[in-house]
Structures are given as structure tokens and as C-alpha cells.
mmCIF file of C-alpha atoms in Angstrom:
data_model
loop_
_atom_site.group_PDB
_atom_site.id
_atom_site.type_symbol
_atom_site.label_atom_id
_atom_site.label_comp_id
_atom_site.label_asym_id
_atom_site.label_seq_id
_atom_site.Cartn_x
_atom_site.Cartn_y
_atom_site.Cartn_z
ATOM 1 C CA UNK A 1 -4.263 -10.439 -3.298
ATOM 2 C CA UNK A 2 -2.609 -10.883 0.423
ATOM 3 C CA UNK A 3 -0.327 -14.013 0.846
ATOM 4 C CA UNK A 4 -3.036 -15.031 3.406
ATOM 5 C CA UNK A 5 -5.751 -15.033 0.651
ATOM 6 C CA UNK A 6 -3.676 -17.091 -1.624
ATOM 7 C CA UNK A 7 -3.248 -19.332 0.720
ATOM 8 C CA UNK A 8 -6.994 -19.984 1.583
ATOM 9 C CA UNK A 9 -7.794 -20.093 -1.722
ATOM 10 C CA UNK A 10 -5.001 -22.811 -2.814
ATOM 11 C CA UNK A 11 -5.901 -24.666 0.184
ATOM 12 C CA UNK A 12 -9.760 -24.600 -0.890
ATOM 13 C CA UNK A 13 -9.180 -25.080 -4.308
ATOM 14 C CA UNK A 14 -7.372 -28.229 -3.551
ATOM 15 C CA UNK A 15 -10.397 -29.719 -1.012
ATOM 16 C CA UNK A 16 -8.234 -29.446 1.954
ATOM 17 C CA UNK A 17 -9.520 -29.262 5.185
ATOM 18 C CA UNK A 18 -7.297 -26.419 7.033
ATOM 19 C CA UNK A 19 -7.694 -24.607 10.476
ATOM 20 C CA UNK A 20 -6.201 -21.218 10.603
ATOM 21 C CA UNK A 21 -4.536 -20.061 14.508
ATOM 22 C CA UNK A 22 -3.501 -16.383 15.540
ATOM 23 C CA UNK A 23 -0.059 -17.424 17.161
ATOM 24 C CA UNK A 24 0.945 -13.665 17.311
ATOM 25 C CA UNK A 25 4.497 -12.964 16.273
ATOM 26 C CA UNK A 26 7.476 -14.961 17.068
ATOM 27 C CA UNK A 27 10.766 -14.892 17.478
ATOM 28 C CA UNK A 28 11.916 -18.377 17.204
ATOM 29 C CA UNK A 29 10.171 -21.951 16.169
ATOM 30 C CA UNK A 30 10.120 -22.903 19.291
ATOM 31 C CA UNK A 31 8.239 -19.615 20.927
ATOM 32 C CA UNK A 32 5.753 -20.230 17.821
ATOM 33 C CA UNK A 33 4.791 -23.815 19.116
ATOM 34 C CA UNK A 34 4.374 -22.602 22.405
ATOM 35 C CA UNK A 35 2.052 -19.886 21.815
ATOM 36 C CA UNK A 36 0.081 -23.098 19.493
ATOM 37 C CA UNK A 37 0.328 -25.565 22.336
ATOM 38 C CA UNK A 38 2.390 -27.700 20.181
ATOM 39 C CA UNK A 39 5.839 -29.401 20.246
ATOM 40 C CA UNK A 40 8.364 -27.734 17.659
ATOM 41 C CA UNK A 41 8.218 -30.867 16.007
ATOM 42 C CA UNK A 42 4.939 -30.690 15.061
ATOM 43 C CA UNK A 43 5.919 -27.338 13.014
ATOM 44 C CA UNK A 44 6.664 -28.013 9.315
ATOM 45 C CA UNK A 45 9.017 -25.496 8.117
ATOM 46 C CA UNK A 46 8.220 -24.201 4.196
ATOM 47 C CA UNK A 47 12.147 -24.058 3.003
ATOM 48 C CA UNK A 48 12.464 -22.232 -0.679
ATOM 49 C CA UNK A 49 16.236 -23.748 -2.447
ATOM 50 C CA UNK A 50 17.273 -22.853 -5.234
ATOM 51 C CA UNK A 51 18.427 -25.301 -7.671
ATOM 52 C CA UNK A 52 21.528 -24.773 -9.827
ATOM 53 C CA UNK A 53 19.621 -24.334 -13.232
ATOM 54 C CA UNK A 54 17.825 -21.463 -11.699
ATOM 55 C CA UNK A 55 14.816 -22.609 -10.188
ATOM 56 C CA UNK A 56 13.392 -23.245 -6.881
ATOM 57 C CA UNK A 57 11.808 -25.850 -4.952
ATOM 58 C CA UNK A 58 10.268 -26.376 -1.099
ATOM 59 C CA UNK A 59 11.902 -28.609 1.152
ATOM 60 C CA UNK A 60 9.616 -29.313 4.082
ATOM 61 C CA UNK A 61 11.401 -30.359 7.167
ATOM 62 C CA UNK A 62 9.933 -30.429 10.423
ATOM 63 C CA UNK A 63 10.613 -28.246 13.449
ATOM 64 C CA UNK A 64 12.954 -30.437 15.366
ATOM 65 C CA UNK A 65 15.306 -30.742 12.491
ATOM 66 C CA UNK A 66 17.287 -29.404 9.578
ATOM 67 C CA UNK A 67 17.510 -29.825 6.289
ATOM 68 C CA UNK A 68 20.456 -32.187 5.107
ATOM 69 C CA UNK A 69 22.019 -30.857 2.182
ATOM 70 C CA UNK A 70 23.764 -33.987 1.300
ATOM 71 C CA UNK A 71 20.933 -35.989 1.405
ATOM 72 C CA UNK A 72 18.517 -33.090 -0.596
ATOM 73 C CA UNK A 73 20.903 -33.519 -3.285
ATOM 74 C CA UNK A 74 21.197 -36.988 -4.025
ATOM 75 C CA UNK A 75 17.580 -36.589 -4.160
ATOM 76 C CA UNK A 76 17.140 -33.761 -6.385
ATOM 77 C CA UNK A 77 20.400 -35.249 -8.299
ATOM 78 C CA UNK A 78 22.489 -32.100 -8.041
ATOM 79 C CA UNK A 79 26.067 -31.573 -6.306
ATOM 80 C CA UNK A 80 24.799 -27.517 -5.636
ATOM 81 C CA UNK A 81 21.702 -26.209 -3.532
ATOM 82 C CA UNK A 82 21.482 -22.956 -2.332
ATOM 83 C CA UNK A 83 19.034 -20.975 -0.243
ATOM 84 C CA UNK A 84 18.663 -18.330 -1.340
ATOM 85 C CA UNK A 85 18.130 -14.338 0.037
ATOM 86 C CA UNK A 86 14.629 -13.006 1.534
ATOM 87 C CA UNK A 87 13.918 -11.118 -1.138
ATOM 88 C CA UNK A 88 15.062 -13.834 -4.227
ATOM 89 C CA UNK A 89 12.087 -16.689 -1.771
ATOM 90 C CA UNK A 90 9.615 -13.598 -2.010
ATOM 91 C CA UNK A 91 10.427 -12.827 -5.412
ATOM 92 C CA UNK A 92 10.076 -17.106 -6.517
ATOM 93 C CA UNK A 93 7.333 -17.613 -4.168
ATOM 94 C CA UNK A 94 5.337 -14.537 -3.499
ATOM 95 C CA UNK A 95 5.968 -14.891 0.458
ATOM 96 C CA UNK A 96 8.168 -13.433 2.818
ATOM 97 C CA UNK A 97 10.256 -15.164 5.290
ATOM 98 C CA UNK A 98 8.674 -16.453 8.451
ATOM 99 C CA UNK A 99 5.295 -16.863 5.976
ATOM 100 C CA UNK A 100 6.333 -19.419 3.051
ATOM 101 C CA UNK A 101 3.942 -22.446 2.098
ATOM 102 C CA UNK A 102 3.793 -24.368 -1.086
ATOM 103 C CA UNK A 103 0.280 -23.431 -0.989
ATOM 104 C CA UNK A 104 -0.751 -20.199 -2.623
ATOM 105 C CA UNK A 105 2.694 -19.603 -3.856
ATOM 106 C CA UNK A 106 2.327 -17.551 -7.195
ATOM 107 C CA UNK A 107 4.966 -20.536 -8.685
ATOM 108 C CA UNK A 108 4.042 -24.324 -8.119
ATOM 109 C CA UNK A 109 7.891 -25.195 -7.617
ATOM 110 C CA UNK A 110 8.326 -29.275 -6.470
ATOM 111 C CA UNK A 111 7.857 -29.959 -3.283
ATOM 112 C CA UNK A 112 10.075 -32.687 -1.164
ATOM 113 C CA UNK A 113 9.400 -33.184 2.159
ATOM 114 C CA UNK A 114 10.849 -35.429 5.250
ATOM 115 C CA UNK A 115 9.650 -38.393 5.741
ATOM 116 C CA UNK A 116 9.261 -38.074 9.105
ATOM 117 C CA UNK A 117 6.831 -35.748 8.517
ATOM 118 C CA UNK A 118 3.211 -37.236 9.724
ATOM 119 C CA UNK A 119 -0.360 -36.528 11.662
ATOM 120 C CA UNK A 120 -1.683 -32.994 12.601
ATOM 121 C CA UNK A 121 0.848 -30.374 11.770
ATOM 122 C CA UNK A 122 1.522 -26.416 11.570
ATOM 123 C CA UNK A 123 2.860 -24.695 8.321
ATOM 124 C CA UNK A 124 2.592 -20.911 7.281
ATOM 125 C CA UNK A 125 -0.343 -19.698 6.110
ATOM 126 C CA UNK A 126 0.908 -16.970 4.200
ATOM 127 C CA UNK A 127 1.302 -14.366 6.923
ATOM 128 C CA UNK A 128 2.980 -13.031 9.945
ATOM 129 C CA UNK A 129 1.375 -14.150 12.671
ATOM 130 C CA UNK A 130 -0.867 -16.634 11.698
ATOM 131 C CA UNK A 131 -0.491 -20.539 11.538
ATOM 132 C CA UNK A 132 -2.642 -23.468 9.921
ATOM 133 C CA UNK A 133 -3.334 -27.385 10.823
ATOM 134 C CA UNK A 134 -3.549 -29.502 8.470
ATOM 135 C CA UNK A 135 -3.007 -33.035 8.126
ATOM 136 C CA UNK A 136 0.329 -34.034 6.971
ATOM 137 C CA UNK A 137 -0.807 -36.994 4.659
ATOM 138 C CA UNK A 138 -3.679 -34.704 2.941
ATOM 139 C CA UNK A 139 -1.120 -32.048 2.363
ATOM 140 C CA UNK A 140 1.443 -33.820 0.867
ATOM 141 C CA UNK A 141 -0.489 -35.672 -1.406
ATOM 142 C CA UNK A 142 -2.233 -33.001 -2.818
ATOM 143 C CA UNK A 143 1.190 -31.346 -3.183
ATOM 144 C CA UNK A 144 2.276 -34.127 -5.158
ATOM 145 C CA UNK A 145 5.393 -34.342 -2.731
ATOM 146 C CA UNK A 146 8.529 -36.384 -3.246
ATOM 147 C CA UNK A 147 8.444 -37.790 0.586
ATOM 148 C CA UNK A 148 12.112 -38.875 1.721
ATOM 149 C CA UNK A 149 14.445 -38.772 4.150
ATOM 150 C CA UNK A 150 15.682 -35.049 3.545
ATOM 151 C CA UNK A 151 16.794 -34.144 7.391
ATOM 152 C CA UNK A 152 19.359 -34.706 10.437
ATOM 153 C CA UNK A 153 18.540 -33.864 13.935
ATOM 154 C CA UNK A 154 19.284 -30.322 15.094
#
């Protein structure tokens, strides 16, 4: 089954209401929003970490910022997080780069996300090219998301 497929599926399975855009590739964030009509902000970026006792979870940060490692691991209540190499995410997740989303990954790893993170947003939808809208609240309840304060300004 595609990483697309998975995706609609997970999505559906949970009751949430999605809209799936052809962006077309990108090469950057910020060339993504534009070809959505949307502020980079308004991206959610699907980040796969791997935590020190092997596993993984997604930190969710949005467009306009970066994760904050020291912050991620007071959270998490580690002193280590790594990210880890394209093909260990695909491996953990089932997703390649540029496509990762909590939903439809073949492993429910935790999810934390930024709490800045809020209204109509974009997140991967499982492959190149395409983009979904969702809203933020919706997704990260259904998620089950630890919602903190997880980024810095770029």
C-alpha cells in the first residue's frame, strides 16, 4: 500500500476531515507554501527523532521555526535526541523524507507538537508532491499529542 493510501486511510479511520493539494515538487518549505498560497508558517513539519532507548517519536514544529532540542528534551526527559538518517525515518515510519506524517505511519510513535501550532494547516500526506489541510486542533487531538512549547524562531 502507497504512503499516500496509508495516509487517507489513517486520516479516515480516525473521522478527520482532510483536503488533499497537488503542490508539485519543491525544493524548499518556503517554495512549498507558495505554490499552496500559504505562509511557511502555516506548514507543519512531520520531524521523526530518535530517542536514546531506540525508538522514535514526531516532533511537529511549524514552518517558521525549528525544533529546540533543549526544550524537546526536558520534555521527553532525556539528555540525547537524535534525528536520525533518511533511510532509519523510512525504515521507523514507512515514509520518506519530504513525505512524513504521524498519520498512516506503519508505527504509532508519540507525537509532541509546538504549541504554537493552531487553525488550518499543511502536513505531508504521505507523498512527494502532494499536501493536506487539516485543522490543527482535530489533528492533534486525535493524535493524542503532547502540545508544548518544543521550538525557537529560525
Amino acid at each position: 500500500m502507497s504512503g499516500h493510501s496509508r495516509f487517507l486511510d489513517d486520516a479516515a479511520a480516525r473521522g478527520l476531515r482532510i483536503e488533499v493539494a497537488a503542490r508539485g515538487r519543491a525544493r524548499s518549505l518556503e517554495e512549498a507554501a507558495a505554490n499552496l498560497g500559504i505562509e511557511p508558517r502555516e506548514i507543519v513539519k512531520s520531524l521523526v527523532v530518535r530517542h536514546p532507548d531506540g525508538s522514535f517519536l514526531f516532533a511537529l514544529i511549524p514552518g517558521d521555526r525549528q525544533i529546540s532540542w533543549p526544550k524537546l528534551r526536558k520534555l521527553v526527559g532525556v539528555n540525547r535526541l537524535s534525528m536520525p538518517a533518511a533511510d532509519v525515518a523510512l525504515e521507523a515510519t514507512g515514509y520518506e523524507r519530504g513525505t512524513i506524517t504521524p498519520l498512516g505511519s506503519t508505527t504509532a510513535w508519540p507525537v509532541y507538537a509546538d504549541a504554537s501550532i493552531s487553525g488550518r494547516i499543511s502536513l505531508g500526506a504521505g507523498e512527494h508532491g502532494r499536501s493536506a489541510f487539516v485543522d490543527a486542533e482535530d489533528l492533534l487531538t486525535t493524535l493524542g499529542a503532547t502540545v508544548a512549547d518544543i521550538s525557537d524562531p529560525l
